Amino acid sequence: MSYDGRNAQKVRRRKVKRRRRVFAFILLPLLVLALSATAYGAYLYNKAETAMNSTYNPLERETKRDVAVQPDVDNFSLLIIGVDDSSKRGFSNSARSDALMVATFNKESKSIKLLSIPRDSYVQIPKLGYQDKITHAHAHGGPLTSIETVEQLLDIPIDFYLKLNFDAFIEIIDALGGVEVEVPYALSEQDSNDNAGAIQLEEGLQTLNGEEALALARTRKQDNDIMRGQRQQEIVKAMMKKAVSVDAISKYGDVIEAVGNNMETDLSFDQMKSLISYATSSGMTPDIEMLNLKGQDMYLPNSNGNRVYYYQIDDTGLQEVISELQSHLDLGTTNLGQNESTDPTNGESSTDGEISTESSEAGYNNEY
C-alpha cells in the first residue's frame, strides 16, 4: 500500500509542576550492536546477536510504503520511544512515553536528522479519535499507537521503532564509563530513586555518569521543554561519540547487556549491522542534524473544567519540519499541504487526565 499522507493536528506544551523522568533515547544501542559485530571477534558478535534476539519484537501493522525498506540500501525512519518505566516501577504496559525522537537516515549522504517531539504536544491520536498529549499515545496502545500518531503528525512513514526504558539510560552510560557533556548551569536534582537533591552538578563541560546524565536530561527548573529536548539531543550525540570511540570497544560487552535487558525494537540484528556505515562515514562521528518543533504554551479545560497545559506546535514551523524530513527520506512533496490547521478549536476536545495510567506515575503528583 502506498504511503497515505496523514492530517497533522494540534499540539501543546506546559510548565510541568509534577515530577517525571525524562530520557535521551537513542541511536546508540543500534550503533553499538553494529560495531560489536566487527570489533573483536566471535565473542562480541555472538553476545550482540543473542541480545538482539531477545529484544526483537516486530509489530503487525499496515505498511505506509509500496515496498518495505531495508536500512542497508534505502532511506528510512526510526521512532525512538523513551518510556516512563523502570524495574522500580514494575515495567507497566501502560507507561507514557517521556521522550519521542524521530530519526531519518539518508543513504546517499549517510546523514541523520533527529527530531525531538515535546511530550505534551497536543495531537490527534488516531486510535482514540480525539486530540490529546502525544505522551498518552503509548499508554493507550504501546509503540503501535505512538507510531500511528507520529505518522499522522509528521506526514511521513515510520519504518522502524526502538523502545527503551529508564534503566537503559543509566546502565548504558555507566557501561561506557560516562559521557562528556556541557552542563549549562548549576543544578540540584533527584536521583533515579526519587531522592531529592541527590544529584548536584556545576556549570561547565564535564564527564557525567548515568545518574548525573539523567538528572541533566530531565531537569526543567531553569528553562523549559524545548531546552530540555535540546539537552537530550546533546546527550544523544555525546553517547554516540563515546560509543564509536576506540576507548569504548572494551566496554561493548557491558553495553550490550544493558541494551538487551532494556530495549525492544523491530530492527533485526542484520539490519542493525548495516548502520555501521552511518557511524564510520564521518570519521567515526555520525553526521547528525538536530531538529525541534517551534510552538507555544497552551491551556485548555478538561472534562472537569480544570485548565490543562499543552504544547501548541506552530503550523508554519511544523510544515517546514515535515518538508525537511520528507526531503531527507526522498519522499517528494506529494503529501505536503494536507495537514489541517492546529487551531485548538478544531476537532474534539481532549480527555486529558482521564486515562488509566496511574501505575506509571507511582510516586508522582498526578497533575497533568
Short mmCIF file of C-alpha atoms in Angstrom, two decimals:
data_model
loop_
_atom_site.label_atom_id
_atom_site.label_comp_id
_atom_site.label_asym_id
_atom_site.label_seq_id
_atom_site.Cartn_x
_atom_site.Cartn_y
_atom_site.Cartn_z
CA MET A 1 0.00 0.00 0.00
CA SER A 2 1.38 3.41 -0.93
CA TYR A 3 2.04 5.91 1.79
CA ASP A 4 -1.09 7.70 2.82
CA GLY A 5 -0.46 11.25 3.94
CA ARG A 6 -1.94 11.90 7.37
CA ASN A 7 -3.51 15.04 8.80
CA ALA A 8 -1.30 16.78 11.36
CA GLN A 9 -3.36 18.11 14.27
CA LYS A 10 -2.97 20.37 17.29
CA VAL A 11 -0.02 20.37 19.62
CA ARG A 12 0.68 21.99 23.03
CA ARG A 13 3.28 22.06 25.90
CA ARG A 14 3.29 23.19 29.56
CA LYS A 15 5.41 24.14 32.53
CA VAL A 16 5.08 20.84 34.40
CA LYS A 17 4.66 21.01 38.16
CA ARG A 18 4.72 17.27 38.77
CA ARG A 19 7.97 15.34 38.72
CA ARG A 20 8.70 13.00 35.86
CA ARG A 21 11.51 11.03 34.31
CA VAL A 22 12.96 12.08 31.00
CA PHE A 23 15.31 10.04 28.85
CA ALA A 24 17.63 10.87 25.98
CA PHE A 25 16.69 7.79 23.91
CA ILE A 26 18.83 6.97 21.34
CA LEU A 27 20.51 5.65 18.32
CA LEU A 28 23.40 4.48 20.47
CA PRO A 29 22.28 0.85 21.00
CA LEU A 30 21.95 0.36 17.27
CA LEU A 31 25.46 1.58 16.60
CA VAL A 32 26.97 -0.36 19.49
CA LEU A 33 25.40 -3.60 18.33
CA ALA A 34 26.52 -2.89 14.79
CA LEU A 35 30.06 -2.05 15.85
CA SER A 36 30.19 -5.11 18.09
CA ALA A 37 29.85 -7.30 15.04
CA THR A 38 33.19 -6.00 13.75
CA ALA A 39 35.03 -5.04 16.92
CA TYR A 40 36.87 -8.01 18.35
CA GLY A 41 35.78 -11.39 17.23
CA ALA A 42 33.15 -14.02 17.74
CA TYR A 43 32.53 -13.36 21.43
CA LEU A 44 31.03 -9.90 20.99
CA TYR A 45 29.30 -10.89 17.78
CA ASN A 46 27.53 -13.79 19.47
CA LYS A 47 26.75 -11.69 22.53
CA ALA A 48 25.23 -8.95 20.39
CA GLU A 49 23.25 -11.44 18.33
CA THR A 50 21.84 -13.07 21.46
CA ALA A 51 20.88 -9.69 22.92
CA MET A 52 19.26 -8.70 19.64
CA ASN A 53 17.19 -11.85 19.50
CA SER A 54 15.82 -11.08 22.97
CA THR A 55 14.81 -7.54 22.01
CA TYR A 56 13.34 -8.21 18.56
CA ASN A 57 9.61 -7.52 18.61
CA PRO A 58 8.08 -6.85 15.17
CA LEU A 59 4.62 -5.28 15.09
CA GLU A 60 1.67 -6.34 12.97
CA ARG A 61 0.72 -3.11 11.24
CA GLU A 62 -0.27 -1.67 7.91
CA THR A 63 2.74 -0.53 5.93
CA LYS A 64 2.89 3.01 4.55
CA ARG A 65 5.33 2.00 1.84
CA ASP A 66 4.89 0.34 -1.54
CA VAL A 67 7.80 -1.94 -0.58
CA ALA A 68 9.32 -2.46 2.85
CA VAL A 69 12.60 -0.56 3.21
CA GLN A 70 15.96 -2.07 4.12
CA PRO A 71 18.45 0.08 6.09
CA ASP A 72 21.44 -1.11 4.06
CA VAL A 73 20.11 0.23 0.75
CA ASP A 74 17.21 2.60 1.47
CA ASN A 75 16.46 5.86 3.23
CA PHE A 76 14.42 5.05 6.32
CA SER A 77 12.94 6.46 9.50
CA LEU A 78 13.08 5.32 13.09
CA LEU A 79 10.86 6.31 16.02
CA ILE A 80 12.78 6.30 19.29
CA ILE A 81 10.47 5.90 22.30
CA GLY A 82 11.70 6.53 25.83
CA VAL A 83 9.12 5.24 28.29
CA ASP A 84 8.45 6.42 31.82
CA ASP A 85 9.23 2.96 33.17
CA SER A 86 11.86 1.01 35.10
CA SER A 87 12.30 -2.03 37.30
CA LYS A 88 11.31 0.12 40.26
CA ARG A 89 8.01 0.92 38.53
CA GLY A 90 7.35 -2.68 37.65
CA PHE A 91 7.61 -2.24 33.86
CA SER A 92 3.96 -1.32 33.44
CA ASN A 93 2.47 -1.85 29.97
CA SER A 94 0.54 1.42 30.33
CA ALA A 95 3.60 3.65 30.72
CA ARG A 96 3.59 7.01 29.00
CA SER A 97 6.35 7.98 26.60
CA ASP A 98 8.50 10.65 28.18
CA ALA A 99 10.74 11.13 25.16
CA LEU A 100 9.92 10.80 21.48
CA MET A 101 12.53 11.30 18.79
CA VAL A 102 12.20 10.69 15.07
CA ALA A 103 15.42 9.86 13.25
CA THR A 104 15.62 9.86 9.46
CA PHE A 105 18.56 8.23 7.65
CA ASN A 106 19.72 9.19 4.17
CA LYS A 107 21.72 6.51 2.33
CA GLU A 108 23.45 8.88 -0.10
CA SER A 109 24.82 11.40 2.39
CA LYS A 110 25.00 8.91 5.28
CA SER A 111 23.43 11.67 7.36
CA ILE A 112 20.87 11.55 10.17
CA LYS A 113 18.24 14.10 11.12
CA LEU A 114 16.98 13.82 14.69
CA LEU A 115 13.71 15.50 15.68
CA SER A 116 12.54 15.84 19.29
CA ILE A 117 8.76 15.91 19.85
CA PRO A 118 7.72 17.53 23.16
CA ARG A 119 5.80 15.03 25.31
CA ASP A 120 2.92 17.46 25.91
CA SER A 121 2.35 18.15 22.22
CA TYR A 122 -1.37 18.30 21.54
CA VAL A 123 -2.07 16.00 18.59
CA GLN A 124 -4.74 13.82 17.08
CA ILE A 125 -4.35 10.25 18.34
CA PRO A 126 -5.95 8.08 15.62
CA LYS A 127 -6.76 5.15 17.90
CA LEU A 128 -8.63 7.40 20.34
CA GLY A 129 -10.31 9.58 17.75
CA TYR A 130 -9.56 12.80 19.59
CA GLN A 131 -6.72 15.16 20.43
CA ASP A 132 -4.55 14.67 23.48
CA LYS A 133 -0.96 14.87 24.65
CA ILE A 134 1.27 12.72 22.49
CA THR A 135 2.70 11.09 25.61
CA HIS A 136 -0.68 9.38 26.10
CA ALA A 137 -0.49 7.54 22.77
CA HIS A 138 1.87 4.92 24.16
CA ALA A 139 -0.28 4.48 27.27
CA HIS A 140 -3.23 3.61 25.02
CA GLY A 141 -1.55 1.12 22.73
CA GLY A 142 2.20 0.93 23.13
CA PRO A 143 4.62 1.52 20.24
CA LEU A 144 1.96 0.84 17.59
CA THR A 145 -0.26 3.73 18.72
CA SER A 146 2.77 6.00 19.07
CA ILE A 147 3.83 5.14 15.51
CA GLU A 148 0.38 5.84 14.09
CA THR A 149 0.21 9.16 15.91
CA VAL A 150 3.64 10.33 14.77
CA GLU A 151 2.96 9.28 11.17
CA GLN A 152 -0.18 11.39 11.15
CA LEU A 153 1.56 14.37 12.74
CA LEU A 154 4.64 14.40 10.51
CA ASP A 155 3.17 13.07 7.26
CA ILE A 156 5.97 10.51 6.83
CA PRO A 157 6.11 6.73 7.19
CA ILE A 158 7.73 5.39 10.35
CA ASP A 159 9.67 2.36 9.16
CA PHE A 160 11.05 1.07 12.45
CA TYR A 161 10.79 1.75 16.16
CA LEU A 162 13.15 1.50 19.13
CA LYS A 163 11.79 1.50 22.66
CA LEU A 164 13.97 1.86 25.75
CA ASN A 165 13.12 2.18 29.42
CA PHE A 166 14.52 4.25 32.25
CA ASP A 167 17.07 1.66 33.43
CA ALA A 168 18.68 1.54 29.97
CA PHE A 169 19.70 5.18 30.10
CA ILE A 170 21.70 4.85 33.32
CA GLU A 171 23.14 1.41 32.58
CA ILE A 172 24.36 2.26 29.07
CA ILE A 173 26.11 5.46 30.14
CA ASP A 174 27.71 3.74 33.12
CA ALA A 175 28.83 0.86 30.89
CA LEU A 176 30.52 3.39 28.60
CA GLY A 177 32.33 4.92 31.55
CA GLY A 178 30.33 8.15 31.43
CA VAL A 179 29.81 10.79 28.73
CA GLU A 180 31.27 14.26 28.29
CA VAL A 181 28.54 16.90 28.25
CA GLU A 182 28.30 20.67 28.68
CA VAL A 183 26.19 21.41 31.76
CA PRO A 184 24.53 24.81 31.05
CA TYR A 185 24.02 25.79 34.70
CA ALA A 186 24.43 24.51 38.24
CA LEU A 187 21.55 22.27 39.23
CA SER A 188 20.19 20.14 42.04
CA GLU A 189 18.01 17.17 41.06
CA GLN A 190 16.61 13.96 42.45
CA ASP A 191 18.20 10.64 41.52
CA SER A 192 16.55 7.58 39.98
CA ASN A 193 15.19 6.55 43.37
CA ASP A 194 13.46 9.91 43.84
CA ASN A 195 15.91 11.11 46.48
CA ALA A 196 15.56 14.89 46.36
CA GLY A 197 18.80 16.85 45.84
CA ALA A 198 20.88 13.69 45.44
CA ILE A 199 22.46 14.94 42.20
CA GLN A 200 24.45 18.17 42.34
CA LEU A 201 26.05 19.46 39.13
CA GLU A 202 28.14 22.54 38.45
CA GLU A 203 28.15 24.52 35.23
CA GLY A 204 30.66 23.54 32.56
CA LEU A 205 31.98 20.71 30.40
CA GLN A 206 32.34 17.51 32.41
CA THR A 207 32.04 13.73 32.33
CA LEU A 208 28.72 12.54 33.76
CA ASN A 209 27.75 9.10 34.98
CA GLY A 210 24.33 7.61 34.28
CA GLU A 211 22.54 9.16 37.25
CA GLU A 212 24.05 12.59 36.58
CA ALA A 213 23.20 12.46 32.88
CA LEU A 214 19.62 11.52 33.73
CA ALA A 215 19.37 14.50 36.08
CA LEU A 216 20.59 16.80 33.30
CA ALA A 217 18.23 15.21 30.77
CA ARG A 218 15.12 15.62 32.89
CA THR A 219 15.67 18.92 34.69
CA ARG A 220 13.49 21.84 33.60
CA LYS A 221 13.52 24.06 36.66
CA GLN A 222 15.54 26.80 34.97
CA ASP A 223 14.26 26.58 31.39
CA ASN A 224 11.56 24.63 29.52
CA ASP A 225 10.60 21.56 27.47
CA ILE A 226 12.27 22.82 24.31
CA MET A 227 15.58 23.42 26.08
CA ARG A 228 15.25 20.05 27.76
CA GLY A 229 14.75 18.42 24.38
CA GLN A 230 17.90 20.11 23.12
CA ARG A 231 19.83 18.84 26.15
CA GLN A 232 18.58 15.33 25.44
CA GLN A 233 19.83 15.66 21.87
CA GLU A 234 23.25 16.78 23.08
CA ILE A 235 23.43 13.79 25.42
CA VAL A 236 22.49 11.55 22.47
CA LYS A 237 25.40 12.96 20.49
CA ALA A 238 27.78 12.54 23.43
CA MET A 239 26.71 8.92 23.90
CA MET A 240 27.16 8.14 20.22
CA LYS A 241 30.54 9.84 20.12
CA LYS A 242 31.69 7.81 23.11
CA ALA A 243 30.22 4.58 21.72
CA VAL A 244 32.16 4.76 18.46
CA SER A 245 35.45 5.77 20.09
CA VAL A 246 38.34 3.34 20.29
CA ASP A 247 38.30 3.55 24.09
CA ALA A 248 34.74 2.22 24.18
CA ILE A 249 35.42 -1.04 22.34
CA SER A 250 36.41 -2.87 25.51
CA LYS A 251 33.13 -1.77 27.12
CA TYR A 252 30.82 -3.13 24.42
CA GLY A 253 30.08 -6.30 26.34
CA ASP A 254 28.57 -4.37 29.26
CA VAL A 255 26.71 -2.01 26.92
CA ILE A 256 25.20 -4.94 25.04
CA GLU A 257 23.91 -6.41 28.30
CA ALA A 258 22.34 -3.08 29.24
CA VAL A 259 20.70 -2.82 25.83
CA GLY A 260 19.47 -6.40 25.80
CA ASN A 261 17.83 -6.06 29.19
CA ASN A 262 16.00 -2.81 28.46
CA MET A 263 15.24 -2.50 24.75
CA GLU A 264 12.51 -3.50 22.29
CA THR A 265 12.67 -2.99 18.52
CA ASP A 266 11.53 -4.31 15.16
CA LEU A 267 15.00 -3.93 13.65
CA SER A 268 16.67 -7.28 13.10
CA PHE A 269 20.30 -7.87 14.01
CA ASP A 270 21.32 -7.86 10.35
CA GLN A 271 19.50 -4.57 9.80
CA MET A 272 21.26 -3.04 12.78
CA LYS A 273 24.64 -4.10 11.44
CA SER A 274 24.00 -2.08 8.30
CA LEU A 275 24.01 1.10 10.40
CA ILE A 276 27.77 0.86 10.87
CA SER A 277 28.18 2.91 7.70
CA TYR A 278 26.47 5.90 9.37
CA ALA A 279 28.96 5.76 12.23
CA THR A 280 32.07 5.47 10.10
CA SER A 281 31.24 7.82 7.22
CA SER A 282 32.17 10.96 9.17
CA GLY A 283 35.39 9.88 10.84
CA MET A 284 33.63 7.75 13.49
CA THR A 285 31.40 10.68 14.46
CA PRO A 286 27.93 10.31 12.91
CA ASP A 287 26.63 13.27 10.90
CA ILE A 288 23.55 14.27 12.91
CA GLU A 289 21.42 17.37 12.45
CA MET A 290 19.16 18.21 15.38
CA LEU A 291 15.62 19.49 14.70
CA ASN A 292 12.97 20.90 17.02
CA LEU A 293 9.31 21.86 16.73
CA LYS A 294 8.53 25.53 17.34
CA GLY A 295 5.46 26.24 19.43
CA GLN A 296 3.95 27.90 22.46
CA ASP A 297 2.25 27.19 25.76
CA MET A 298 -1.47 26.46 25.64
CA TYR A 299 -4.02 25.80 28.39
CA LEU A 300 -7.36 24.11 27.66
CA PRO A 301 -10.15 22.99 30.04
CA ASN A 302 -10.63 19.27 30.62
CA SER A 303 -13.92 17.49 31.34
CA ASN A 304 -13.73 18.66 34.97
CA GLY A 305 -13.25 22.28 33.96
CA ASN A 306 -9.62 22.38 35.10
CA ARG A 307 -7.03 24.14 32.96
CA VAL A 308 -4.57 21.66 31.46
CA TYR A 309 -1.22 22.51 29.91
CA TYR A 310 -0.33 21.54 26.32
CA TYR A 311 2.34 22.43 23.80
CA GLN A 312 0.86 24.00 20.66
CA ILE A 313 3.06 23.37 17.63
CA ASP A 314 3.44 26.27 15.26
CA ASP A 315 1.78 25.40 11.93
CA THR A 316 4.41 27.05 9.75
CA GLY A 317 7.28 25.51 11.69
CA LEU A 318 5.61 22.09 11.53
CA GLN A 319 5.27 22.29 7.74
CA GLU A 320 8.94 23.26 7.47
CA VAL A 321 9.96 20.22 9.51
CA ILE A 322 7.66 17.95 7.51
CA SER A 323 9.18 19.20 4.27
CA GLU A 324 12.72 18.71 5.59
CA LEU A 325 12.06 15.15 6.76
CA GLN A 326 10.25 14.19 3.55
CA SER A 327 13.14 15.56 1.52
CA HIS A 328 15.68 13.70 3.65
CA LEU A 329 13.74 10.48 3.07
CA ASP A 330 13.36 11.39 -0.62
CA LEU A 331 9.58 11.10 -0.41
CA GLY A 332 8.91 14.09 -2.64
CA THR A 333 6.25 16.67 -1.82
CA THR A 334 3.14 14.74 -2.83
CA ASN A 335 1.58 14.86 0.60
CA LEU A 336 2.54 18.37 1.59
CA GLY A 337 -0.28 20.78 2.30
CA GLN A 338 -2.68 18.09 3.51
CA ASN A 339 -2.13 18.78 7.19
CA GLU A 340 -5.03 20.56 8.87
CA SER A 341 -4.70 23.68 10.94
CA THR A 342 -3.58 23.24 14.52
CA ASP A 343 -6.24 25.64 15.74
CA PRO A 344 -7.23 24.17 19.13
CA THR A 345 -10.89 24.91 18.47
CA ASN A 346 -10.97 22.34 15.63
CA GLY A 347 -11.76 18.70 16.34
CA GLU A 348 -12.86 17.02 19.53
CA SER A 349 -11.63 18.13 22.90
CA SER A 350 -9.06 16.26 24.93
CA THR A 351 -9.92 13.96 27.78
CA ASP A 352 -6.58 14.70 29.36
CA GLY A 353 -6.30 13.48 32.91
CA GLU A 354 -8.75 10.61 32.44
CA ILE A 355 -6.54 7.85 31.07
CA SER A 356 -5.90 4.86 33.29
CA THR A 357 -2.13 5.10 33.56
CA GLU A 358 -1.72 5.89 37.22
CA SER A 359 0.55 2.87 37.71
CA SER A 360 3.15 4.56 35.52
CA GLU A 361 3.10 7.65 37.70
CA ALA A 362 3.89 5.99 41.04
CA GLY A 363 5.28 8.49 43.49
CA TYR A 364 4.23 11.46 41.37
CA ASN A 365 1.70 14.19 41.81
CA ASN A 366 -0.86 13.05 39.23
CA GLU A 367 -1.42 16.52 37.85
CA TYR A 368 -1.27 16.60 34.09
#
